Amino acid sequence: MGRQMCELCKDRRAALIRPRNRQQLCQQCFFVAFENEIHKTIVDNRLFKPGERVAIAASGGKDSTVLAHVLTELNRRHNYGLDLFLLSIDEGITGYRDDSLETVKRNEIQYGIPLEVLSYKALYGWSMDEIVREIGRKNNCTFCGVFRRQALDRGAAKMKADKMATGHNADDIAETVLLNIIRGDIARLSRCTAIITGEEGALPRCKPFKYSYEKEIVLYPPSMYYLYSCVGTYSPNAYRGYAREFIKDLESIRPRAILDIIKSGESFRYALTTKMPEQGTCEKCGYISSQKWCKACVLLDGLNRGLPRLGIGRTRGKSSSATGIQTDNSSSDKQTSIRNDKRILKPSLDF
Ligand code: SF4
């Protein structure tokens, strides 16, 4: 049996069934619908202001590659007036990052927007390959995630960005809601569904794909990117993977489950008695932190002292002495590049 006609144009044969609502569309109508939905998300949530300089966090993966393409296109089509550039982090993971950075370099040429690449090695004095040699493959994602978040903020500050756009999609956000419930992390749960975070600081982050399904991002112009994954390299046991599998199972039975989990996360109300961490700044590097030192400085200090497991696990409520933090700066020459940043950053710790 042949495919039915596109439900929108009624002129061409449907080429796909939209995962989010089972609508049967031709390829052209799907692209237009997808782009219009992102435009609506941007406008309805006032994600950008005319004249803003926006860093697109670019990993070379599917989400950020499609984000770079769509933002460039919408910026031109709707005259957003944004000054866009690509910002990439080289974690120093042999066999993964080298290839994906090539994609980002191609995007630079394709979309005609500049690219800035910062490496863990330059910022922290350690590549992920070196960190894994110290810590093994169990907790390496903790280092990588914390360092990347801060590295992106530092790169954006260096490039004088007003805002950062990330490729987090609806699946990512639904996973994060579930993970924060499972961990009982009320502080993160309270902010993980926000489409803009860190507005109180120097560098707000926004998520134009907040309501976009991963399966639709993959469908949007196919063959624009290659699927790179570090999973086979360094994250065989990443906790998030279990939540991802669970969400995928739910989605296969009821596609709306993804948006409904986000809606539930948005609708939670928190008791006034819930104790939230007070945000301050890290004494060592000036990055936002609810502790004396931010997580990146704690992890880095552990690495530099030959005690890489020092900062693993929760530090909430622990004093610096409990985490073994030295309060003098003498031990960490590798902190120098961090402290040299003049701008005090107050982005969100995560999304
Ligand atoms: Fe880094 Fe882990 Fe992601 Fe690999 S899977 S890039 S080690 S956070």
XYZ file of C-alpha atoms and ligand atoms in Angstrom:
359
model
C 0.000 0.000 0.000
C 1.444 3.387 -1.012
C 1.827 6.312 1.356
C -1.035 8.741 1.673
C -0.794 12.380 0.611
C 0.892 14.991 2.838
C -1.626 16.197 5.424
C -0.511 19.825 5.008
C 0.011 20.503 1.298
C -2.216 17.631 0.121
C -0.183 17.793 -3.044
C 2.874 15.585 -2.483
C 3.101 12.072 -1.101
C 3.892 11.862 2.607
C 7.523 10.917 3.176
C 7.473 10.539 6.960
C 5.280 10.252 10.032
C 6.082 12.892 12.645
C 7.123 11.125 15.853
C 5.528 13.826 18.044
C 1.973 13.629 16.648
C 1.890 10.896 13.989
C 1.122 13.501 11.284
C 2.029 12.266 7.790
C 3.980 14.914 5.902
C 6.094 15.342 2.800
C 9.701 16.311 3.431
C 9.272 19.963 2.420
C 6.270 20.488 4.719
C 8.086 18.759 7.598
C 11.081 21.111 7.279
C 8.808 24.154 7.220
C 6.749 22.908 10.192
C 9.886 22.111 12.198
C 11.457 25.523 11.522
C 8.191 27.354 12.269
C 7.921 25.574 15.613
C 11.451 26.638 16.600
C 10.676 30.206 15.501
C 7.503 30.163 17.637
C 9.468 28.858 20.643
C 12.028 31.652 20.186
C 9.400 34.381 19.817
C 6.967 33.165 22.505
C 9.757 32.825 25.067
C 11.673 35.957 23.993
C 14.877 33.959 23.802
C 16.857 36.670 22.014
C 16.983 40.433 21.685
C 18.030 42.247 18.491
C 21.767 42.929 18.416
C 22.713 40.179 20.844
C 25.924 38.265 20.308
C 25.016 34.592 20.644
C 27.393 31.660 21.121
C 26.043 28.413 19.680
C 27.482 25.583 21.762
C 28.683 23.328 18.943
C 29.805 19.759 19.559
C 29.539 18.572 15.972
C 26.741 16.208 16.988
C 23.252 16.165 15.543
C 21.577 18.611 17.963
C 24.121 21.395 17.778
C 24.643 20.981 14.030
C 20.912 21.294 13.371
C 20.720 24.175 15.874
C 23.470 26.061 14.036
C 21.669 25.513 10.744
C 18.196 26.490 12.004
C 19.392 29.545 13.966
C 21.385 30.829 10.995
C 18.371 30.333 8.748
C 15.795 31.897 11.113
C 18.127 34.796 11.937
C 18.294 35.618 8.220
C 14.648 34.907 7.414
C 13.084 36.757 10.365
C 15.720 39.468 10.851
C 16.466 38.589 14.478
C 19.552 40.793 14.203
C 21.769 38.279 16.038
C 25.537 38.104 15.814
C 26.020 34.319 15.844
C 29.206 32.307 16.322
C 30.076 28.675 17.004
C 31.802 27.701 20.219
C 33.377 24.249 20.564
C 35.192 22.493 23.355
C 37.934 19.999 22.637
C 37.866 17.595 25.577
C 40.901 15.738 24.271
C 39.192 12.375 23.657
C 41.120 10.530 20.982
C 38.919 9.013 18.303
C 35.841 11.008 19.239
C 36.447 14.717 19.417
C 38.942 14.897 16.547
C 36.258 13.741 14.100
C 33.386 15.801 15.485
C 35.518 18.960 15.448
C 35.931 18.440 11.720
C 32.138 18.662 11.415
C 32.112 21.938 13.354
C 34.818 23.308 11.071
C 32.659 22.385 8.085
C 29.691 24.156 9.725
C 31.814 27.289 10.067
C 32.273 27.364 6.311
C 28.729 26.181 5.461
C 26.931 28.782 7.589
C 29.500 31.536 7.338
C 29.730 32.091 11.089
C 33.014 32.202 13.033
C 34.228 29.345 15.216
C 36.124 29.437 18.515
C 37.607 26.212 19.912
C 38.817 25.881 23.510
C 40.492 22.779 24.891
C 40.448 21.211 28.346
C 44.202 20.902 28.060
C 44.624 24.666 27.627
C 42.035 25.592 30.257
C 42.685 22.986 32.933
C 46.023 21.464 32.027
C 44.393 18.036 31.554
C 42.851 16.322 28.532
C 40.079 13.763 29.068
C 42.443 11.019 27.879
C 44.803 11.993 30.711
C 41.967 12.235 33.238
C 40.707 8.759 32.319
C 44.209 7.404 32.838
C 44.000 8.759 36.427
C 40.381 8.089 37.328
C 39.444 5.102 35.147
C 36.175 4.803 33.256
C 33.741 4.956 36.132
C 33.478 8.627 37.082
C 35.085 10.250 34.077
C 31.794 11.782 32.888
C 31.581 13.763 36.135
C 34.872 15.499 35.259
C 33.942 15.900 31.639
C 30.466 17.350 32.290
C 31.610 19.819 34.940
C 34.631 20.957 32.925
C 32.649 21.321 29.698
C 29.942 23.464 31.258
C 32.517 25.838 32.665
C 34.693 25.762 29.536
C 31.721 26.846 27.402
C 31.019 29.747 29.728
C 34.658 30.801 29.670
C 34.790 30.579 25.897
C 31.613 32.624 25.575
C 32.977 35.251 27.981
C 36.244 35.389 26.040
C 34.282 35.987 22.842
C 32.118 38.619 24.580
C 28.860 36.738 24.029
C 25.630 38.050 25.541
C 23.971 34.644 25.541
C 24.580 31.005 24.750
C 22.219 28.743 22.801
C 22.495 25.022 23.465
C 21.061 22.065 21.550
C 19.280 20.456 24.518
C 16.139 18.886 23.141
C 12.845 17.732 24.682
C 14.194 14.207 25.295
C 17.227 15.611 27.175
C 15.015 17.773 29.378
C 12.549 14.953 30.134
C 15.531 12.734 31.081
C 16.864 15.453 33.373
C 13.497 15.855 35.108
C 13.435 12.106 35.810
C 17.074 12.006 36.945
C 16.534 14.886 39.358
C 13.450 13.146 40.804
C 15.389 9.897 41.185
C 18.258 11.727 42.890
C 15.939 13.865 45.032
C 17.772 16.933 43.747
C 15.085 19.548 44.355
C 17.301 22.526 43.504
C 18.109 21.193 40.043
C 14.568 19.905 39.549
C 13.264 23.413 40.188
C 15.315 24.916 37.361
C 15.880 22.121 34.840
C 12.774 22.876 32.768
C 13.520 26.608 32.431
C 14.062 27.566 28.793
C 16.488 30.320 29.857
C 18.806 29.839 32.817
C 21.424 32.059 34.398
C 19.609 35.310 33.597
C 20.820 36.766 36.868
C 24.425 36.279 35.743
C 26.707 37.440 32.972
C 25.834 34.695 30.517
C 22.264 33.392 30.212
C 21.812 30.077 28.389
C 18.770 29.247 26.297
C 17.363 26.102 24.702
C 15.550 26.743 21.408
C 14.953 22.952 21.034
C 13.211 22.629 24.401
C 10.064 21.241 22.750
C 11.769 19.485 19.802
C 11.866 15.696 19.761
C 15.222 14.058 19.209
C 13.683 11.825 16.540
C 12.600 14.894 14.564
C 15.986 16.592 14.903
C 17.484 13.470 13.361
C 15.019 13.767 10.463
C 15.851 17.429 9.849
C 17.945 17.739 6.872
C 19.310 14.221 6.884
C 22.956 13.688 5.984
C 23.970 17.078 7.424
C 26.010 15.494 10.174
C 27.582 12.260 11.263
C 26.629 10.516 14.460
C 29.613 10.699 16.786
C 29.428 9.176 20.182
C 31.830 9.122 23.053
C 29.693 6.440 24.684
C 31.766 3.574 23.371
C 34.920 5.422 24.393
C 34.517 6.619 27.950
C 30.983 6.278 29.272
C 29.927 2.646 29.324
C 27.979 3.071 32.554
C 26.626 6.616 32.321
C 23.641 6.803 34.665
C 21.717 9.017 32.272
C 21.650 6.187 29.735
C 19.152 4.262 31.878
C 16.783 7.248 32.060
C 17.159 7.645 28.275
C 16.171 4.037 27.665
C 13.159 4.452 29.941
C 12.019 7.596 28.102
C 12.417 5.858 24.740
C 10.237 2.979 25.969
C 7.573 5.420 27.152
C 7.748 7.323 23.872
C 7.208 4.167 21.829
C 3.933 3.555 23.653
C 2.840 7.190 23.991
C 4.842 9.840 22.062
C 3.381 12.702 24.127
C 5.031 11.270 27.250
C 8.144 13.383 26.577
C 6.289 16.695 26.509
C 4.114 15.636 29.449
C 7.149 14.886 31.631
C 8.448 18.389 30.825
C 5.010 19.838 31.595
C 4.967 18.000 34.926
C 8.434 19.354 35.717
C 7.247 22.884 34.912
C 4.186 22.478 37.108
C 5.902 21.321 40.296
C 5.507 23.745 43.164
C 8.060 23.644 45.931
C 7.284 23.977 49.611
C 8.536 27.251 51.033
C 10.345 25.200 53.646
C 12.471 23.466 50.981
C 16.066 24.477 51.563
C 17.717 25.598 48.331
C 21.496 26.085 48.071
C 22.605 29.695 48.214
C 24.502 30.690 45.109
C 27.719 32.584 45.571
C 30.997 32.614 43.698
C 33.936 30.248 43.882
C 36.769 31.713 45.966
C 39.291 30.264 43.557
C 38.026 31.106 40.075
C 34.965 33.346 40.484
C 32.554 30.900 38.839
C 29.097 30.485 40.362
C 29.082 28.058 43.250
C 27.046 27.243 46.325
C 30.227 26.052 48.038
C 33.525 27.693 48.899
C 35.011 26.259 45.705
C 33.101 25.382 42.562
C 32.949 21.749 41.467
C 35.481 22.278 38.667
C 38.063 23.684 41.092
C 37.469 20.820 43.542
C 37.895 18.223 40.788
C 40.927 19.962 39.355
C 42.541 20.288 42.755
C 42.071 16.554 43.314
C 43.686 15.778 39.971
C 46.623 18.081 40.597
C 47.233 16.599 44.042
C 47.110 13.028 42.776
C 43.762 12.478 44.569
C 41.396 12.348 41.609
C 38.479 10.896 43.580
C 38.414 13.822 45.985
C 35.552 15.696 44.369
C 33.484 12.723 43.230
C 30.021 12.452 44.729
C 27.910 15.028 46.400
C 29.466 17.936 48.220
C 26.233 19.644 49.156
C 26.305 20.748 52.748
C 29.933 19.713 53.222
C 32.489 22.216 54.321
C 35.683 22.692 52.387
C 37.580 20.789 55.039
C 35.253 17.823 54.581
C 36.095 17.684 50.905
C 39.773 18.065 51.616
C 39.980 21.406 49.863
C 43.078 23.473 50.422
C 42.179 27.103 50.774
C 45.524 28.433 49.634
C 46.129 28.647 45.926
C 49.663 27.398 45.916
C 49.040 23.824 44.845
C 47.425 24.465 41.509
C 49.558 26.034 38.883
C 47.078 24.730 36.382
C 44.453 27.085 37.830
C 46.322 30.072 36.480
C 44.564 30.148 33.152
C 41.198 30.033 34.915
C 41.977 32.828 37.351
C 43.260 35.024 34.558
C 39.714 35.446 33.207
C 38.759 38.966 34.228
C 35.028 38.589 33.941
C 33.191 37.068 36.889
C 30.854 34.439 35.492
C 27.488 33.671 36.961
C 25.912 31.167 34.626
C 23.744 28.301 35.802
C 25.626 25.259 36.966
C 23.671 22.987 34.686
C 20.408 22.872 32.920
Fe 32.577 13.359 28.255
Fe 31.260 11.268 29.292
Fe 30.167 12.738 27.337
Fe 32.257 11.170 26.816
S 30.178 10.511 27.463
S 31.986 13.298 26.105
S 33.452 11.340 28.729
S 30.642 13.420 29.434
